[in-house]
Amino acid sequence: MTSEEERRKQHRHRHKQRVLRGIDDELATDFDAATHAVGSDRSNITRQLWEWFVGRPGAQLPERPAADEQTDAAT
């Protein structure tokens, strides 16, 4: 039988998770659809935004989908 500590180690993420509070389900769904529309994912886009916001050298705002791509991806 697996000990509690071994089970926790098996389910640890590669990187420390950061939680954003106050994000409603509709916004999260729309954000996921927009990230998929540009061929990316939530973590990658969030990281790019943070790097741009703090002014890291070479950081750029991530590509943003056209309004019709966001609508199509959300449906």
PDB file of N, CA and C in Angstrom:
ATOM      1  N   MET A   1       0.836  -1.187   0.000  1.00  0.00           N
ATOM      2  CA  MET A   1       0.000   0.000   0.000  1.00  0.00           C
ATOM      3  C   MET A   1       0.878   1.248   0.000  1.00  0.00           C
ATOM      4  N   THR A   2       0.430   2.273  -0.703  1.00  0.00           N
ATOM      5  CA  THR A   2       1.179   3.510  -0.821  1.00  0.00           C
ATOM      6  C   THR A   2       0.922   4.407   0.384  1.00  0.00           C
ATOM      7  N   SER A   3       2.001   4.958   0.920  1.00  0.00           N
ATOM      8  CA  SER A   3       1.842   5.852   2.066  1.00  0.00           C
ATOM      9  C   SER A   3       1.276   7.198   1.600  1.00  0.00           C
ATOM     10  N   GLU A   4       0.774   7.957   2.540  1.00  0.00           N
ATOM     11  CA  GLU A   4       0.210   9.287   2.229  1.00  0.00           C
ATOM     12  C   GLU A   4       1.260  10.182   1.576  1.00  0.00           C
ATOM     13  N   GLU A   5       2.480  10.177   2.090  1.00  0.00           N
ATOM     14  CA  GLU A   5       3.562  11.006   1.525  1.00  0.00           C
ATOM     15  C   GLU A   5       3.881  10.583   0.090  1.00  0.00           C
ATOM     16  N   GLU A   6       3.926   9.288  -0.182  1.00  0.00           N
ATOM     17  CA  GLU A   6       4.191   8.815  -1.541  1.00  0.00           C
ATOM     18  C   GLU A   6       3.093   9.249  -2.492  1.00  0.00           C
ATOM     19  N   ARG A   7       1.838   9.202  -2.048  1.00  0.00           N
ATOM     20  CA  ARG A   7       0.720   9.649  -2.884  1.00  0.00           C
ATOM     21  C   ARG A   7       0.823  11.131  -3.202  1.00  0.00           C
ATOM     22  N   ARG A   8       1.213  11.930  -2.207  1.00  0.00           N
ATOM     23  CA  ARG A   8       1.380  13.370  -2.448  1.00  0.00           C
ATOM     24  C   ARG A   8       2.495  13.639  -3.443  1.00  0.00           C
ATOM     25  N   LYS A   9       3.598  12.916  -3.336  1.00  0.00           N
ATOM     26  CA  LYS A   9       4.714  13.093  -4.264  1.00  0.00           C
ATOM     27  C   LYS A   9       4.297  12.756  -5.694  1.00  0.00           C
ATOM     28  N   GLN A  10       3.457  11.737  -5.854  1.00  0.00           N
ATOM     29  CA  GLN A  10       3.011  11.327  -7.189  1.00  0.00           C
ATOM     30  C   GLN A  10       2.150  12.393  -7.848  1.00  0.00           C
ATOM     31  N   HIS A  11       1.458  13.194  -7.057  1.00  0.00           N
ATOM     32  CA  HIS A  11       0.537  14.185  -7.600  1.00  0.00           C
ATOM     33  C   HIS A  11       1.082  15.607  -7.590  1.00  0.00           C
ATOM     34  N   ARG A  12       2.340  15.785  -7.283  1.00  0.00           N
ATOM     35  CA  ARG A  12       2.930  17.124  -7.292  1.00  0.00           C
ATOM     36  C   ARG A  12       3.127  17.589  -8.725  1.00  0.00           C
ATOM     37  N   HIS A  13       2.956  18.865  -8.907  1.00  0.00           N
ATOM     38  CA  HIS A  13       3.177  19.458 -10.217  1.00  0.00           C
ATOM     39  C   HIS A  13       4.653  19.772 -10.395  1.00  0.00           C
ATOM     40  N   ARG A  14       5.057  19.854 -11.628  1.00  0.00           N
ATOM     41  CA  ARG A  14       6.449  20.153 -11.939  1.00  0.00           C
ATOM     42  C   ARG A  14       6.826  21.537 -11.435  1.00  0.00           C
ATOM     43  N   HIS A  15       5.915  22.489 -11.575  1.00  0.00           N
ATOM     44  CA  HIS A  15       6.140  23.858 -11.139  1.00  0.00           C
ATOM     45  C   HIS A  15       5.152  24.202 -10.030  1.00  0.00           C
ATOM     46  N   LYS A  16       5.550  25.106  -9.169  1.00  0.00           N
ATOM     47  CA  LYS A  16       4.662  25.559  -8.107  1.00  0.00           C
ATOM     48  C   LYS A  16       3.423  26.189  -8.734  1.00  0.00           C
ATOM     49  N   GLN A  17       2.259  25.823  -8.235  1.00  0.00           N
ATOM     50  CA  GLN A  17       1.022  26.377  -8.768  1.00  0.00           C
ATOM     51  C   GLN A  17       0.724  27.713  -8.109  1.00  0.00           C
ATOM     52  N   ARG A  18       0.252  28.647  -8.911  1.00  0.00           N
ATOM     53  CA  ARG A  18      -0.164  29.948  -8.427  1.00  0.00           C
ATOM     54  C   ARG A  18      -1.654  30.066  -8.720  1.00  0.00           C
ATOM     55  N   VAL A  19      -2.421  30.460  -7.741  1.00  0.00           N
ATOM     56  CA  VAL A  19      -3.866  30.523  -7.896  1.00  0.00           C
ATOM     57  C   VAL A  19      -4.295  31.983  -8.045  1.00  0.00           C
ATOM     58  N   LEU A  20      -5.172  32.231  -8.998  1.00  0.00           N
ATOM     59  CA  LEU A  20      -5.749  33.562  -9.172  1.00  0.00           C
ATOM     60  C   LEU A  20      -7.154  33.528  -8.604  1.00  0.00           C
ATOM     61  N   ARG A  21      -7.423  34.386  -7.674  1.00  0.00           N
ATOM     62  CA  ARG A  21      -8.748  34.430  -7.050  1.00  0.00           C
ATOM     63  C   ARG A  21      -9.609  35.464  -7.735  1.00  0.00           C
ATOM     64  N   GLY A  22     -10.911  35.264  -7.656  1.00  0.00           N
ATOM     65  CA  GLY A  22     -11.852  36.242  -8.171  1.00  0.00           C
ATOM     66  C   GLY A  22     -12.113  36.134  -9.661  1.00  0.00           C
ATOM     67  N   ILE A  23     -11.718  35.040 -10.277  1.00  0.00           N
ATOM     68  CA  ILE A  23     -11.968  34.822 -11.700  1.00  0.00           C
ATOM     69  C   ILE A  23     -13.223  33.975 -11.820  1.00  0.00           C
ATOM     70  N   ASP A  24     -14.264  34.547 -12.418  1.00  0.00           N
ATOM     71  CA  ASP A  24     -15.504  33.774 -12.522  1.00  0.00           C
ATOM     72  C   ASP A  24     -15.399  32.730 -13.634  1.00  0.00           C
ATOM     73  N   ASP A  25     -16.292  31.760 -13.589  1.00  0.00           N
ATOM     74  CA  ASP A  25     -16.245  30.642 -14.534  1.00  0.00           C
ATOM     75  C   ASP A  25     -16.374  31.094 -15.980  1.00  0.00           C
ATOM     76  N   GLU A  26     -17.223  32.081 -16.252  1.00  0.00           N
ATOM     77  CA  GLU A  26     -17.410  32.549 -17.631  1.00  0.00           C
ATOM     78  C   GLU A  26     -16.122  33.164 -18.177  1.00  0.00           C
ATOM     79  N   LEU A  27     -15.439  33.970 -17.364  1.00  0.00           N
ATOM     80  CA  LEU A  27     -14.177  34.565 -17.801  1.00  0.00           C
ATOM     81  C   LEU A  27     -13.134  33.478 -18.044  1.00  0.00           C
ATOM     82  N   ALA A  28     -13.061  32.489 -17.170  1.00  0.00           N
ATOM     83  CA  ALA A  28     -12.099  31.399 -17.339  1.00  0.00           C
ATOM     84  C   ALA A  28     -12.384  30.620 -18.619  1.00  0.00           C
ATOM     85  N   THR A  29     -13.651  30.366 -18.899  1.00  0.00           N
ATOM     86  CA  THR A  29     -14.033  29.655 -20.122  1.00  0.00           C
ATOM     87  C   THR A  29     -13.673  30.461 -21.359  1.00  0.00           C
ATOM     88  N   ASP A  30     -13.979  31.752 -21.338  1.00  0.00           N
ATOM     89  CA  ASP A  30     -13.642  32.626 -22.472  1.00  0.00           C
ATOM     90  C   ASP A  30     -12.132  32.724 -22.666  1.00  0.00           C
ATOM     91  N   PHE A  31     -11.384  32.793 -21.563  1.00  0.00           N
ATOM     92  CA  PHE A  31      -9.922  32.876 -21.646  1.00  0.00           C
ATOM     93  C   PHE A  31      -9.352  31.598 -22.251  1.00  0.00           C
ATOM     94  N   ASP A  32      -9.849  30.448 -21.815  1.00  0.00           N
ATOM     95  CA  ASP A  32      -9.399  29.178 -22.389  1.00  0.00           C
ATOM     96  C   ASP A  32      -9.687  29.111 -23.882  1.00  0.00           C
ATOM     97  N   ALA A  33     -10.881  29.552 -24.288  1.00  0.00           N
ATOM     98  CA  ALA A  33     -11.237  29.539 -25.710  1.00  0.00           C
ATOM     99  C   ALA A  33     -10.307  30.449 -26.502  1.00  0.00           C
ATOM    100  N   ALA A  34     -10.000  31.625 -25.966  1.00  0.00           N
ATOM    101  CA  ALA A  34      -9.120  32.563 -26.661  1.00  0.00           C
ATOM    102  C   ALA A  34      -7.701  32.012 -26.772  1.00  0.00           C
ATOM    103  N   THR A  35      -7.214  31.355 -25.711  1.00  0.00           N
ATOM    104  CA  THR A  35      -5.858  30.799 -25.780  1.00  0.00           C
ATOM    105  C   THR A  35      -5.782  29.678 -26.806  1.00  0.00           C
ATOM    106  N   HIS A  36      -6.818  28.852 -26.872  1.00  0.00           N
ATOM    107  CA  HIS A  36      -6.842  27.764 -27.861  1.00  0.00           C
ATOM    108  C   HIS A  36      -6.952  28.312 -29.277  1.00  0.00           C
ATOM    109  N   ALA A  37      -7.644  29.435 -29.437  1.00  0.00           N
ATOM    110  CA  ALA A  37      -7.807  30.040 -30.768  1.00  0.00           C
ATOM    111  C   ALA A  37      -6.470  30.493 -31.351  1.00  0.00           C
ATOM    112  N   VAL A  38      -5.499  30.812 -30.485  1.00  0.00           N
ATOM    113  CA  VAL A  38      -4.176  31.204 -30.974  1.00  0.00           C
ATOM    114  C   VAL A  38      -3.157  30.078 -30.829  1.00  0.00           C
ATOM    115  N   GLY A  39      -3.651  28.869 -30.528  1.00  0.00           N
ATOM    116  CA  GLY A  39      -2.765  27.705 -30.448  1.00  0.00           C
ATOM    117  C   GLY A  39      -1.889  27.688 -29.205  1.00  0.00           C
ATOM    118  N   SER A  40      -2.408  28.193 -28.107  1.00  0.00           N
ATOM    119  CA  SER A  40      -1.628  28.244 -26.883  1.00  0.00           C
ATOM    120  C   SER A  40      -2.439  27.662 -25.725  1.00  0.00           C
ATOM    121  N   ASP A  41      -2.031  27.976 -24.510  1.00  0.00           N
ATOM    122  CA  ASP A  41      -2.757  27.523 -23.324  1.00  0.00           C
ATOM    123  C   ASP A  41      -2.715  28.614 -22.260  1.00  0.00           C
ATOM    124  N   ARG A  42      -3.521  28.428 -21.241  1.00  0.00           N
ATOM    125  CA  ARG A  42      -3.679  29.429 -20.177  1.00  0.00           C
ATOM    126  C   ARG A  42      -2.345  29.780 -19.504  1.00  0.00           C
ATOM    127  N   SER A  43      -1.553  28.792 -19.179  1.00  0.00           N
ATOM    128  CA  SER A  43      -0.291  29.042 -18.481  1.00  0.00           C
ATOM    129  C   SER A  43       0.683  29.848 -19.330  1.00  0.00           C
ATOM    130  N   ASN A  44       0.801  29.496 -20.590  1.00  0.00           N
ATOM    131  CA  ASN A  44       1.735  30.193 -21.470  1.00  0.00           C
ATOM    132  C   ASN A  44       1.338  31.661 -21.649  1.00  0.00           C
ATOM    133  N   ILE A  45       0.071  31.917 -21.905  1.00  0.00           N
ATOM    134  CA  ILE A  45      -0.391  33.294 -22.096  1.00  0.00           C
ATOM    135  C   ILE A  45      -0.231  34.091 -20.806  1.00  0.00           C
ATOM    136  N   THR A  46      -0.577  33.506 -19.680  1.00  0.00           N
ATOM    137  CA  THR A  46      -0.441  34.194 -18.392  1.00  0.00           C
ATOM    138  C   THR A  46       1.018  34.550 -18.120  1.00  0.00           C
ATOM    139  N   ARG A  47       1.923  33.617 -18.383  1.00  0.00           N
ATOM    140  CA  ARG A  47       3.348  33.871 -18.184  1.00  0.00           C
ATOM    141  C   ARG A  47       3.825  35.015 -19.072  1.00  0.00           C
ATOM    142  N   GLN A  48       3.390  35.033 -20.337  1.00  0.00           N
ATOM    143  CA  GLN A  48       3.779  36.120 -21.240  1.00  0.00           C
ATOM    144  C   GLN A  48       3.265  37.469 -20.739  1.00  0.00           C
ATOM    145  N   LEU A  49       2.032  37.504 -20.247  1.00  0.00           N
ATOM    146  CA  LEU A  49       1.476  38.743 -19.714  1.00  0.00           C
ATOM    147  C   LEU A  49       2.258  39.222 -18.496  1.00  0.00           C
ATOM    148  N   TRP A  50       2.578  38.321 -17.601  1.00  0.00           N
ATOM    149  CA  TRP A  50       3.342  38.700 -16.407  1.00  0.00           C
ATOM    150  C   TRP A  50       4.716  39.235 -16.790  1.00  0.00           C
ATOM    151  N   GLU A  51       5.400  38.548 -17.728  1.00  0.00           N
ATOM    152  CA  GLU A  51       6.729  38.997 -18.150  1.00  0.00           C
ATOM    153  C   GLU A  51       6.666  40.374 -18.790  1.00  0.00           C
ATOM    154  N   TRP A  52       5.665  40.624 -19.610  1.00  0.00           N
ATOM    155  CA  TRP A  52       5.494  41.935 -20.231  1.00  0.00           C
ATOM    156  C   TRP A  52       5.202  42.990 -19.169  1.00  0.00           C
ATOM    157  N   PHE A  53       4.307  42.666 -18.229  1.00  0.00           N
ATOM    158  CA  PHE A  53       3.873  43.624 -17.219  1.00  0.00           C
ATOM    159  C   PHE A  53       5.019  44.087 -16.325  1.00  0.00           C
ATOM    160  N   VAL A  54       5.930  43.183 -15.953  1.00  0.00           N
ATOM    161  CA  VAL A  54       7.051  43.559 -15.093  1.00  0.00           C
ATOM    162  C   VAL A  54       8.227  44.114 -15.887  1.00  0.00           C
ATOM    163  N   GLY A  55       8.114  44.120 -17.211  1.00  0.00           N
ATOM    164  CA  GLY A  55       9.143  44.736 -18.046  1.00  0.00           C
ATOM    165  C   GLY A  55      10.373  43.895 -18.275  1.00  0.00           C
ATOM    166  N   ARG A  56      10.208  42.586 -18.329  1.00  0.00           N
ATOM    167  CA  ARG A  56      11.350  41.725 -18.629  1.00  0.00           C
ATOM    168  C   ARG A  56      11.886  42.040 -20.019  1.00  0.00           C
ATOM    169  N   PRO A  57      13.204  42.032 -20.175  1.00  0.00           N
ATOM    170  CA  PRO A  57      13.787  42.320 -21.485  1.00  0.00           C
ATOM    171  C   PRO A  57      13.267  41.361 -22.559  1.00  0.00           C
ATOM    172  N   GLY A  58      12.842  41.907 -23.675  1.00  0.00           N
ATOM    173  CA  GLY A  58      12.358  41.112 -24.794  1.00  0.00           C
ATOM    174  C   GLY A  58      10.922  40.637 -24.667  1.00  0.00           C
ATOM    175  N   ALA A  59      10.287  40.888 -23.525  1.00  0.00           N
ATOM    176  CA  ALA A  59       8.909  40.427 -23.338  1.00  0.00           C
ATOM    177  C   ALA A  59       7.961  41.222 -24.218  1.00  0.00           C
ATOM    178  N   GLN A  60       7.014  40.520 -24.805  1.00  0.00           N
ATOM    179  CA  GLN A  60       6.007  41.146 -25.657  1.00  0.00           C
ATOM    180  C   GLN A  60       4.640  40.634 -25.252  1.00  0.00           C
ATOM    181  N   LEU A  61       3.644  41.445 -25.533  1.00  0.00           N
ATOM    182  CA  LEU A  61       2.278  40.989 -25.284  1.00  0.00           C
ATOM    183  C   LEU A  61       1.989  39.786 -26.171  1.00  0.00           C
ATOM    184  N   PRO A  62       1.292  38.793 -25.646  1.00  0.00           N
ATOM    185  CA  PRO A  62       0.976  37.622 -26.470  1.00  0.00           C
ATOM    186  C   PRO A  62      -0.013  37.966 -27.574  1.00  0.00           C
ATOM    187  N   GLU A  63      -0.001  37.137 -28.594  1.00  0.00           N
ATOM    188  CA  GLU A  63      -0.945  37.299 -29.697  1.00  0.00           C
ATOM    189  C   GLU A  63      -2.365  37.183 -29.162  1.00  0.00           C
ATOM    190  N   ARG A  64      -3.220  37.998 -29.685  1.00  0.00           N
ATOM    191  CA  ARG A  64      -4.621  37.986 -29.257  1.00  0.00           C
ATOM    192  C   ARG A  64      -5.477  37.574 -30.445  1.00  0.00           C
ATOM    193  N   PRO A  65      -6.434  36.663 -30.245  1.00  0.00           N
ATOM    194  CA  PRO A  65      -7.258  36.220 -31.375  1.00  0.00           C
ATOM    195  C   PRO A  65      -8.209  37.325 -31.824  1.00  0.00           C
ATOM    196  N   ALA A  66      -8.594  37.254 -33.081  1.00  0.00           N
ATOM    197  CA  ALA A  66      -9.616  38.163 -33.594  1.00  0.00           C
ATOM    198  C   ALA A  66     -10.922  37.879 -32.854  1.00  0.00           C
ATOM    199  N   ALA A  67     -11.784  38.873 -32.765  1.00  0.00           N
ATOM    200  CA  ALA A  67     -13.037  38.728 -32.020  1.00  0.00           C
ATOM    201  C   ALA A  67     -13.859  37.539 -32.511  1.00  0.00           C
ATOM    202  N   ASP A  68     -13.885  37.310 -33.828  1.00  0.00           N
ATOM    203  CA  ASP A  68     -14.677  36.187 -34.350  1.00  0.00           C
ATOM    204  C   ASP A  68     -14.071  34.840 -33.977  1.00  0.00           C
ATOM    205  N   GLU A  69     -12.725  34.755 -33.803  1.00  0.00           N
ATOM    206  CA  GLU A  69     -12.090  33.507 -33.378  1.00  0.00           C
ATOM    207  C   GLU A  69     -12.469  33.185 -31.937  1.00  0.00           C
ATOM    208  N   GLN A  70     -12.545  34.191 -31.084  1.00  0.00           N
ATOM    209  CA  GLN A  70     -12.914  33.975 -29.691  1.00  0.00           C
ATOM    210  C   GLN A  70     -14.335  33.471 -29.594  1.00  0.00           C
ATOM    211  N   THR A  71     -15.236  34.071 -30.362  1.00  0.00           N
ATOM    212  CA  THR A  71     -16.637  33.672 -30.343  1.00  0.00           C
ATOM    213  C   THR A  71     -16.796  32.245 -30.855  1.00  0.00           C
ATOM    214  N   ASP A  72     -16.107  31.922 -31.963  1.00  0.00           N
ATOM    215  CA  ASP A  72     -16.199  30.583 -32.535  1.00  0.00           C
ATOM    216  C   ASP A  72     -15.655  29.530 -31.567  1.00  0.00           C
ATOM    217  N   ALA A  73     -14.554  29.839 -30.896  1.00  0.00           N
ATOM    218  CA  ALA A  73     -13.923  28.867 -29.989  1.00  0.00           C
ATOM    219  C   ALA A  73     -14.752  28.650 -28.740  1.00  0.00           C
ATOM    220  N   ALA A  74     -15.496  29.657 -28.324  1.00  0.00           N
ATOM    221  CA  ALA A  74     -16.295  29.542 -27.102  1.00  0.00           C
ATOM    222  C   ALA A  74     -17.571  28.722 -27.323  1.00  0.00           C
ATOM    223  N   THR A  75     -17.988  28.557 -28.563  1.00  0.00           N
ATOM    224  CA  THR A  75     -19.232  27.812 -28.841  1.00  0.00           C
ATOM    225  C   THR A  75     -18.959  26.376 -29.186  1.00  0.00           C
TER     226      THR A  75
END
